[in-house]
Coordinates of N, CA and C in Angstrom, one line a residue:
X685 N -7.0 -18.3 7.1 CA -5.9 -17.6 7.8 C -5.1 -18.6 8.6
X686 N -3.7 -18.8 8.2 CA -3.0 -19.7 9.3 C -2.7 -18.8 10.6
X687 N -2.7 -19.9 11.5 CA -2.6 -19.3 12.8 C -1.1 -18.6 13.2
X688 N 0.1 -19.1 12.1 CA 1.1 -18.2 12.3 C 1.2 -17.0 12.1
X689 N 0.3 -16.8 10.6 CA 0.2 -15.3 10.9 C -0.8 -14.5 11.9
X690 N -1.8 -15.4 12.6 CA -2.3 -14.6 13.5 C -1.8 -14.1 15.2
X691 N -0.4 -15.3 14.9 CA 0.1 -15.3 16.2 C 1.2 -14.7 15.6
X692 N 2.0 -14.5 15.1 CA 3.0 -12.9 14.5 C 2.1 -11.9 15.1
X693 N 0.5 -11.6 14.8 CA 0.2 -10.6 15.2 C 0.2 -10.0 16.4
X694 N -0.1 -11.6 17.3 CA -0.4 -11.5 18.5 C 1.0 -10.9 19.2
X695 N 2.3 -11.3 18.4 CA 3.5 -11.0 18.9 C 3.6 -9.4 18.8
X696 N 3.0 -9.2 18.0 CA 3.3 -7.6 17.8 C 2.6 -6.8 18.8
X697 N 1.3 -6.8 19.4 CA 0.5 -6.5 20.1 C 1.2 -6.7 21.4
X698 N 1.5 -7.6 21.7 CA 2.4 -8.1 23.0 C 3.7 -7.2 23.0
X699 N 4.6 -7.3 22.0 CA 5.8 -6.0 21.8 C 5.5 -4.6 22.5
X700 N 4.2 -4.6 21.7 CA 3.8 -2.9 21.8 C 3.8 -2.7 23.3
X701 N 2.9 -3.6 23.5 CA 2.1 -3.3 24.9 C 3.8 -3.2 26.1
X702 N 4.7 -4.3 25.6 CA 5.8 -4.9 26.8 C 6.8 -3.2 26.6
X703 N 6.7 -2.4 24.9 CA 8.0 -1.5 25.2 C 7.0 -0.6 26.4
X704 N 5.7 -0.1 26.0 CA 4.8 1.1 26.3 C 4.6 1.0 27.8
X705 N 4.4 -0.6 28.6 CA 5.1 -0.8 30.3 C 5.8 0.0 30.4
X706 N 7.5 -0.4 29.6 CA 9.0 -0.1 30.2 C 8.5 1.5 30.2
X707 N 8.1 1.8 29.0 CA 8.8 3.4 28.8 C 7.6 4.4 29.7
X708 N 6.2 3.5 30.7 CA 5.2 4.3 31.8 C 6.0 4.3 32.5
X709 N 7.1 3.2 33.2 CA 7.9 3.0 34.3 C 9.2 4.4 34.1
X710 N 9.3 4.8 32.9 CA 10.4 5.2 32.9 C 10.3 7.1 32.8
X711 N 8.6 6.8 32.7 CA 8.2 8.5 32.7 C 7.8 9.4 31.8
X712 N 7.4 10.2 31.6 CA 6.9 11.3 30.9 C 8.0 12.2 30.6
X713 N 9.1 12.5 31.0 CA 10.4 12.8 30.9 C 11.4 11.8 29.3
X714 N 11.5 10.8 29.9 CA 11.9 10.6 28.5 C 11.1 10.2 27.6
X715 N 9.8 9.7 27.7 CA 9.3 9.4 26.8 C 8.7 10.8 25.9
X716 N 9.3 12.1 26.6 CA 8.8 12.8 25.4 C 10.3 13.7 25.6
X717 N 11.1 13.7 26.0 CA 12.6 14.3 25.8 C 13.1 14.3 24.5
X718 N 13.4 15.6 23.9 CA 14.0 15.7 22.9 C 15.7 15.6 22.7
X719 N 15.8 14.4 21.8 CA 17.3 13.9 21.4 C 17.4 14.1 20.0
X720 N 18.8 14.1 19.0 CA 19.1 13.8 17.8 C 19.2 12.3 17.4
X721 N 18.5 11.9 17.4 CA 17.9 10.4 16.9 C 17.6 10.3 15.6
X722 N 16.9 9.1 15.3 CA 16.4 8.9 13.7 C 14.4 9.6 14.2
X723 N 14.3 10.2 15.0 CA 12.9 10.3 15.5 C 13.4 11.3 16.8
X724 N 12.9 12.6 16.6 CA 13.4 13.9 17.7 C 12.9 13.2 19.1
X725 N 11.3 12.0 19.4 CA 11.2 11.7 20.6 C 10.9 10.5 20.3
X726 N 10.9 9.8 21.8 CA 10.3 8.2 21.8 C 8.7 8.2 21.6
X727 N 7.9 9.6 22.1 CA 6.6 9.4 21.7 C 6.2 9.6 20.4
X728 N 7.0 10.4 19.6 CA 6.7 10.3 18.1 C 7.0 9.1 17.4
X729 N 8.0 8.1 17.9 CA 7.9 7.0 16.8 C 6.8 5.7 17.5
X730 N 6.6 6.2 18.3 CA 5.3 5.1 19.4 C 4.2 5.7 18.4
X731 N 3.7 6.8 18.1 CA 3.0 7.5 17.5 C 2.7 6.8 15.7
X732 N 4.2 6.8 15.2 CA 4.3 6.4 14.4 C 3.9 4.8 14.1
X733 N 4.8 4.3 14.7 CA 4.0 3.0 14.5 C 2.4 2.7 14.8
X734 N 1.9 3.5 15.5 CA 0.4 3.3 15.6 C -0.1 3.8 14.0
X735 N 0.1 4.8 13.6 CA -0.5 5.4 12.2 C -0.4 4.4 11.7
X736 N 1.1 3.7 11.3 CA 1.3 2.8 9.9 C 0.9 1.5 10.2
X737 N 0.6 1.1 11.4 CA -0.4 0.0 11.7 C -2.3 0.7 11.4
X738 N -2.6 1.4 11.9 CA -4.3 1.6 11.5 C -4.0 2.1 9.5
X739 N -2.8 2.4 9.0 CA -2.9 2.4 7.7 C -2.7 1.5 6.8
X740 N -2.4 0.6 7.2 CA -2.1 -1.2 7.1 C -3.5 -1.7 7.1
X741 N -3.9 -1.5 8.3 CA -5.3 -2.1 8.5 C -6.4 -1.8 7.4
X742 N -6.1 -0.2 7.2 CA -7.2 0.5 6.1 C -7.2 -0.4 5.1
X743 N -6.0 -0.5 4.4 CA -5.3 -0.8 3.5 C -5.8 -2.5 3.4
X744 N -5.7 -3.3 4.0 CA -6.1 -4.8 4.0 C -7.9 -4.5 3.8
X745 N -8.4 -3.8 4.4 CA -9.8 -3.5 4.7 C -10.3 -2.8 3.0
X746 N -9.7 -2.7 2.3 CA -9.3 -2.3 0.8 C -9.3 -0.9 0.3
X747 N -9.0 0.5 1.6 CA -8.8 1.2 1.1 C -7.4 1.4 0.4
X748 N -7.3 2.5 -0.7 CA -6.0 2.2 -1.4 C -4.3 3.2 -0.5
X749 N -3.6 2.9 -1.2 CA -2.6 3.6 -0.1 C -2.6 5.0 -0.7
X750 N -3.2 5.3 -1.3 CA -3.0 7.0 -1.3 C -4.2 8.1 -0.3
X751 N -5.1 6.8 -0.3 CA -6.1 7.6 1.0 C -5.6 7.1 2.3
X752 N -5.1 6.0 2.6 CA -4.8 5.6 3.6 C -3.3 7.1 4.2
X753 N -2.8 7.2 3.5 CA -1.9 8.3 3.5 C -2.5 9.2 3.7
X754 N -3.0 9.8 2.9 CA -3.8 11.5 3.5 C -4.7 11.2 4.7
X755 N -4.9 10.0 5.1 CA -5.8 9.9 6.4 C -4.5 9.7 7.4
X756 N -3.6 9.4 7.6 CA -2.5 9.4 8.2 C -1.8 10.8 8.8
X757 N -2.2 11.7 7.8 CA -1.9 13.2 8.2 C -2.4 13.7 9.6
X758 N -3.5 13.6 10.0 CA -4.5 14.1 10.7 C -4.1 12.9 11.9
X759 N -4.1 11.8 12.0 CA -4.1 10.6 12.6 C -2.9 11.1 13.2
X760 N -1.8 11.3 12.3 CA -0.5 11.2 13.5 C -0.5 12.4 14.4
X761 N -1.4 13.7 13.9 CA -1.1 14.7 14.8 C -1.9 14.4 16.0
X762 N -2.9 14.0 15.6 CA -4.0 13.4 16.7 C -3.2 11.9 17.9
X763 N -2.0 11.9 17.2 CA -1.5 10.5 18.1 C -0.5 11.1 18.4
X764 N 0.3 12.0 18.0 CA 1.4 12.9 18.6 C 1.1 13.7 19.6
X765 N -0.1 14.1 19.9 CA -0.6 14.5 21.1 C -1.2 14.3 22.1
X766 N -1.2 12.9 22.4 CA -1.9 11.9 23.2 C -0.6 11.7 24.3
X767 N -1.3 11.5 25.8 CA 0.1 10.9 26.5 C 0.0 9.5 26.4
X768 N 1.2 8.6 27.1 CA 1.1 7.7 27.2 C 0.2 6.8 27.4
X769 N -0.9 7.2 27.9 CA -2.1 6.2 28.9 C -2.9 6.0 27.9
X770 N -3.2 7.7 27.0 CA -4.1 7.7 25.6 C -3.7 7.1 24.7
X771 N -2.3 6.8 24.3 CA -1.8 6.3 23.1 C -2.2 4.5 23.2
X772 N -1.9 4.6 24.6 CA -1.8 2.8 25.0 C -3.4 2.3 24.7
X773 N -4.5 3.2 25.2 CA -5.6 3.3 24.8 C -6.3 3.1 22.9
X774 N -5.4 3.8 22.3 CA -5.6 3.3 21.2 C -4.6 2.5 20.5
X775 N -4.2 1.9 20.8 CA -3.0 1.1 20.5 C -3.9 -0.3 20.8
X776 N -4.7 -0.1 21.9 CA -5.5 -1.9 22.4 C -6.8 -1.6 21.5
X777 N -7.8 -0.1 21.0 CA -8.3 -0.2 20.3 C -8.4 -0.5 19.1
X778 N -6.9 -0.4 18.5 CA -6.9 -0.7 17.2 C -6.1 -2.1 16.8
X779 N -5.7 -3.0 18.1 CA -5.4 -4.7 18.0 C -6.8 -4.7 18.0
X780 N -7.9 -4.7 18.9 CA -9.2 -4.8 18.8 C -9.9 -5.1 17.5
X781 N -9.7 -3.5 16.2 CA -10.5 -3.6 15.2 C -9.4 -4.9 14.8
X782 N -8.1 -4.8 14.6 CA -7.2 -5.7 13.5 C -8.0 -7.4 14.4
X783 N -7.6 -7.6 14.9 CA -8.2 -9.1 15.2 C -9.3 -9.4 15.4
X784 N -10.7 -8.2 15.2 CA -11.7 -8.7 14.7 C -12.2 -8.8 13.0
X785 N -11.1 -8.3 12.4 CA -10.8 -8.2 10.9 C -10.4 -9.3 10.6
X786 N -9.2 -10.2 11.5 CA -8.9 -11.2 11.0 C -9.6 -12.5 11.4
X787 N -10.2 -12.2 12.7 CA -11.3 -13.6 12.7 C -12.1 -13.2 11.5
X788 N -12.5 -12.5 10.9 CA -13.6 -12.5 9.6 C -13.2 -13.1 8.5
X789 N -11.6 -13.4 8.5 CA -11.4 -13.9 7.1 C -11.3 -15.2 7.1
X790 N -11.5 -15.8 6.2 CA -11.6 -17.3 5.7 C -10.2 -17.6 5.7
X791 N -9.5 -16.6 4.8 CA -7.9 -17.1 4.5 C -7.2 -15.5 4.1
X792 N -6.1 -15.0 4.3 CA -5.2 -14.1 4.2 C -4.2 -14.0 2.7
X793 N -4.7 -15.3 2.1 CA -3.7 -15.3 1.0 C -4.4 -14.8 -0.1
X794 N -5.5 -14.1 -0.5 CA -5.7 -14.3 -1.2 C -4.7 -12.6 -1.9
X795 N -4.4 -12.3 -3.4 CA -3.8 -11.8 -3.8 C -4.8 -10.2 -4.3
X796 N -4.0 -9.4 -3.8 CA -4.8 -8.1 -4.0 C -3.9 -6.5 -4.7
X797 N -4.0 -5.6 -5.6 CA -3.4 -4.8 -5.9 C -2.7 -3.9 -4.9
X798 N -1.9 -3.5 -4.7 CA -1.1 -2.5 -4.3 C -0.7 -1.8 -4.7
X799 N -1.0 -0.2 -4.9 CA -0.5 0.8 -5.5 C 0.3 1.7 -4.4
X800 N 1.4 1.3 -4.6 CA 2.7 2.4 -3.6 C 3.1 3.6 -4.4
X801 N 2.7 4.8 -4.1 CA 3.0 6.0 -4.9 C 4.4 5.9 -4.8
X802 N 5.3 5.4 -4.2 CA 6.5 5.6 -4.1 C 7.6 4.5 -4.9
X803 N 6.8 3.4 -4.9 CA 7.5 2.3 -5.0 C 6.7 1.5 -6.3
X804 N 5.7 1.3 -6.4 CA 4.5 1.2 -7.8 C 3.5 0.6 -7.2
X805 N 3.4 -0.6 -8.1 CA 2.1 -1.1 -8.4 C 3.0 -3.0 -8.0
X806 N 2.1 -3.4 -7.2 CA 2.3 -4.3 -6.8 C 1.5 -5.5 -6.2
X807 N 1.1 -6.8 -6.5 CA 0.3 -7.7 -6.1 C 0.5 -8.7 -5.0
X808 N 0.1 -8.1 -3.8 CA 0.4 -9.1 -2.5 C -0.8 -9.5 -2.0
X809 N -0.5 -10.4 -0.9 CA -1.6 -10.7 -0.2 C -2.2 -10.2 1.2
X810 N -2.8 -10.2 1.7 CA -3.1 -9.6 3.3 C -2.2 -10.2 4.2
X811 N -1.9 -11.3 3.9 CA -0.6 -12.0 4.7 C 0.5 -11.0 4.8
X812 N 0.9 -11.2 3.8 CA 2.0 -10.0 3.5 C 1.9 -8.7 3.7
X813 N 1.2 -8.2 3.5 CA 0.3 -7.0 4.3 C 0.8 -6.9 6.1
X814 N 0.2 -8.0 6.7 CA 0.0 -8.0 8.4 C 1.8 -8.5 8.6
X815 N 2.0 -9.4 7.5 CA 4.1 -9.6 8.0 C 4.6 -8.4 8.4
X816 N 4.0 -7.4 7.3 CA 4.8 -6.2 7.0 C 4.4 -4.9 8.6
X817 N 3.5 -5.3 8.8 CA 3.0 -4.6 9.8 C 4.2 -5.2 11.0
X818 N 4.2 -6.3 11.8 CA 4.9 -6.8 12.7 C 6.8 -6.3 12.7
X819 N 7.3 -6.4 10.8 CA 8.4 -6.0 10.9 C 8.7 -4.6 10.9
X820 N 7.3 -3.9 10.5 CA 8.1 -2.7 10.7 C 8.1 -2.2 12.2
X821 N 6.9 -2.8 12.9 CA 6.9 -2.3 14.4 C 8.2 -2.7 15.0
X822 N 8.4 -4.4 14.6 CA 10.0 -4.5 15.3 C 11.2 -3.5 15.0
X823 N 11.2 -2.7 14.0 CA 12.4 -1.9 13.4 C 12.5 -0.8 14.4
X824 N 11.2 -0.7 14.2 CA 10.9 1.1 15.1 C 11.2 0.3 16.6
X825 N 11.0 -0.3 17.1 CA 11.1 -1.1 18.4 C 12.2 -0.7 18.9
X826 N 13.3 -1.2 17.7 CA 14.7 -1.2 17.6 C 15.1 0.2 17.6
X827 N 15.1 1.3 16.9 CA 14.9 2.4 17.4 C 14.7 2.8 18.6
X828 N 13.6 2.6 19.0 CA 13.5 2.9 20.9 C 14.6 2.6 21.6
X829 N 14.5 1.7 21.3 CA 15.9 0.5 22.2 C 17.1 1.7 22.4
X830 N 17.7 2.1 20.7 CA 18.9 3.0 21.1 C 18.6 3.8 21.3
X831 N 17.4 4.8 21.3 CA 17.3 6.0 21.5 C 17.3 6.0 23.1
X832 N 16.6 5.0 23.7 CA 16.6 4.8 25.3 C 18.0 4.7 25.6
X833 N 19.3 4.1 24.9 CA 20.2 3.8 25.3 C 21.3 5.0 25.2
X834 N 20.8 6.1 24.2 CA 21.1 6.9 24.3 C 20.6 8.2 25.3
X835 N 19.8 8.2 25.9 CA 19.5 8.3 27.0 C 19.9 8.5 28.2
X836 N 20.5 7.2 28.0 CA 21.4 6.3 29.7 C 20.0 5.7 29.9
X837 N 19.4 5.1 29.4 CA 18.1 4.5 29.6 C 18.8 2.9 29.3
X838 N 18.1 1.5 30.4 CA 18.1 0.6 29.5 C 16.9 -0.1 28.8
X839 N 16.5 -0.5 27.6 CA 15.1 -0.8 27.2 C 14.5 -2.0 27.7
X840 N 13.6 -3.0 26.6 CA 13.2 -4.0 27.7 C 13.1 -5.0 25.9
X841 N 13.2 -6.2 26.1 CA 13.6 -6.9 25.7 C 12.0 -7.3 25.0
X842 N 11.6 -7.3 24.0 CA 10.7 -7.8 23.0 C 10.9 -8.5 21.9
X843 N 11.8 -9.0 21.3 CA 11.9 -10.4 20.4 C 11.0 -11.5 20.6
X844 N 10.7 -12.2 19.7 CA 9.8 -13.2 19.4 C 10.0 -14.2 20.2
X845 N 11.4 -14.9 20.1 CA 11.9 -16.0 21.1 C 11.2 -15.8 22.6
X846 N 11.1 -14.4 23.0 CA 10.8 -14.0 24.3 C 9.0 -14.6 24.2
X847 N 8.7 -13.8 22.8 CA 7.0 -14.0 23.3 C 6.5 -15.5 23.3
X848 N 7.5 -16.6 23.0 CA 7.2 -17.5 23.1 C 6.9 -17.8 24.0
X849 N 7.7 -17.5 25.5 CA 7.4 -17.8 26.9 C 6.5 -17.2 27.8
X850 N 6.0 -15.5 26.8 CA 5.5 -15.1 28.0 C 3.9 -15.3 28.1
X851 N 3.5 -16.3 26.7 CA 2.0 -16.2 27.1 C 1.7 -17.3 28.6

């Protein structure tokens, strides 16, 4: 495993943790306030991104993506109803399993099937796997951002450039 992808991870983990601060400071009010967004709340896409990270993880760990999906069902309702303190709680338990998954590997590249019921059959590696985890959290990140701004909320700044300085 190179250490860039283990430190991508670490950026992501850092993200999570730096929006999930802003949005304790900013209350239980918006973070579960219903808007017309791309996501009805801020706690459902915090939610979300937790699911498609622990189904990423399944998924590296070699379950296939169509179990990893029906186990996602149950998972998100179970994380859609957690407050902030709970979510944040499993959000450090499940960096926890992921980076003791990845100290276990020798290397991340090696090349493994992917079956996307939506998209097909495809041959990547765990690397690519854990990239995919990091960009999709930044997307949904980005989401928060406007949805807080939509709001009258301002968010808090998590790009990479940033996590450079804050370790």
């Amino acid at each position: 495993m190179t250490q860039q992808i283990r430190n991508m991870y670490d950026f992501h983990v850092w993200a999570n943790q730096t929006m999930l601060t802003h949005l304790k400071k900013l209350g239980k009010d918006v973070y579960t306030r219903e808007i017309q967004s791309v996501f009805p709340t801020v706690s459902k896409v915090i939610a979300h991104i937790y699911v498609v990270d622990a189904g990423w993880l399944d998924m590296m760990q070699g379950k296939s993506m169509n179990e990893a999906m029906a186990d996602s069902v149950p998972l998100t309702a179970d994380a859609e109803s957690k407050s902030m303190e709970e979510l944040e709680m499993m959000y450090v338990q499940l960096s926890e399993r992921f980076k003791a998954y990845l100290d276990e590997q020798a290397s991340l590249e090696e090349t493994i099937v992917l079956d996307n019921p939506y998209a097909g059959v495809r041959e990547t590696s765990r690397a690519e796997m854990l990239l995919q985890v990091v960009n999709h959290g930044t997307y949904h990140r980005g989401n928060i951002t406007a949805m807080l701004r939509q709001m009258g909320h301002a968010s808090v700044m998590t790009e990479y450039g940033l996590f450079w300085y804050a370790g």
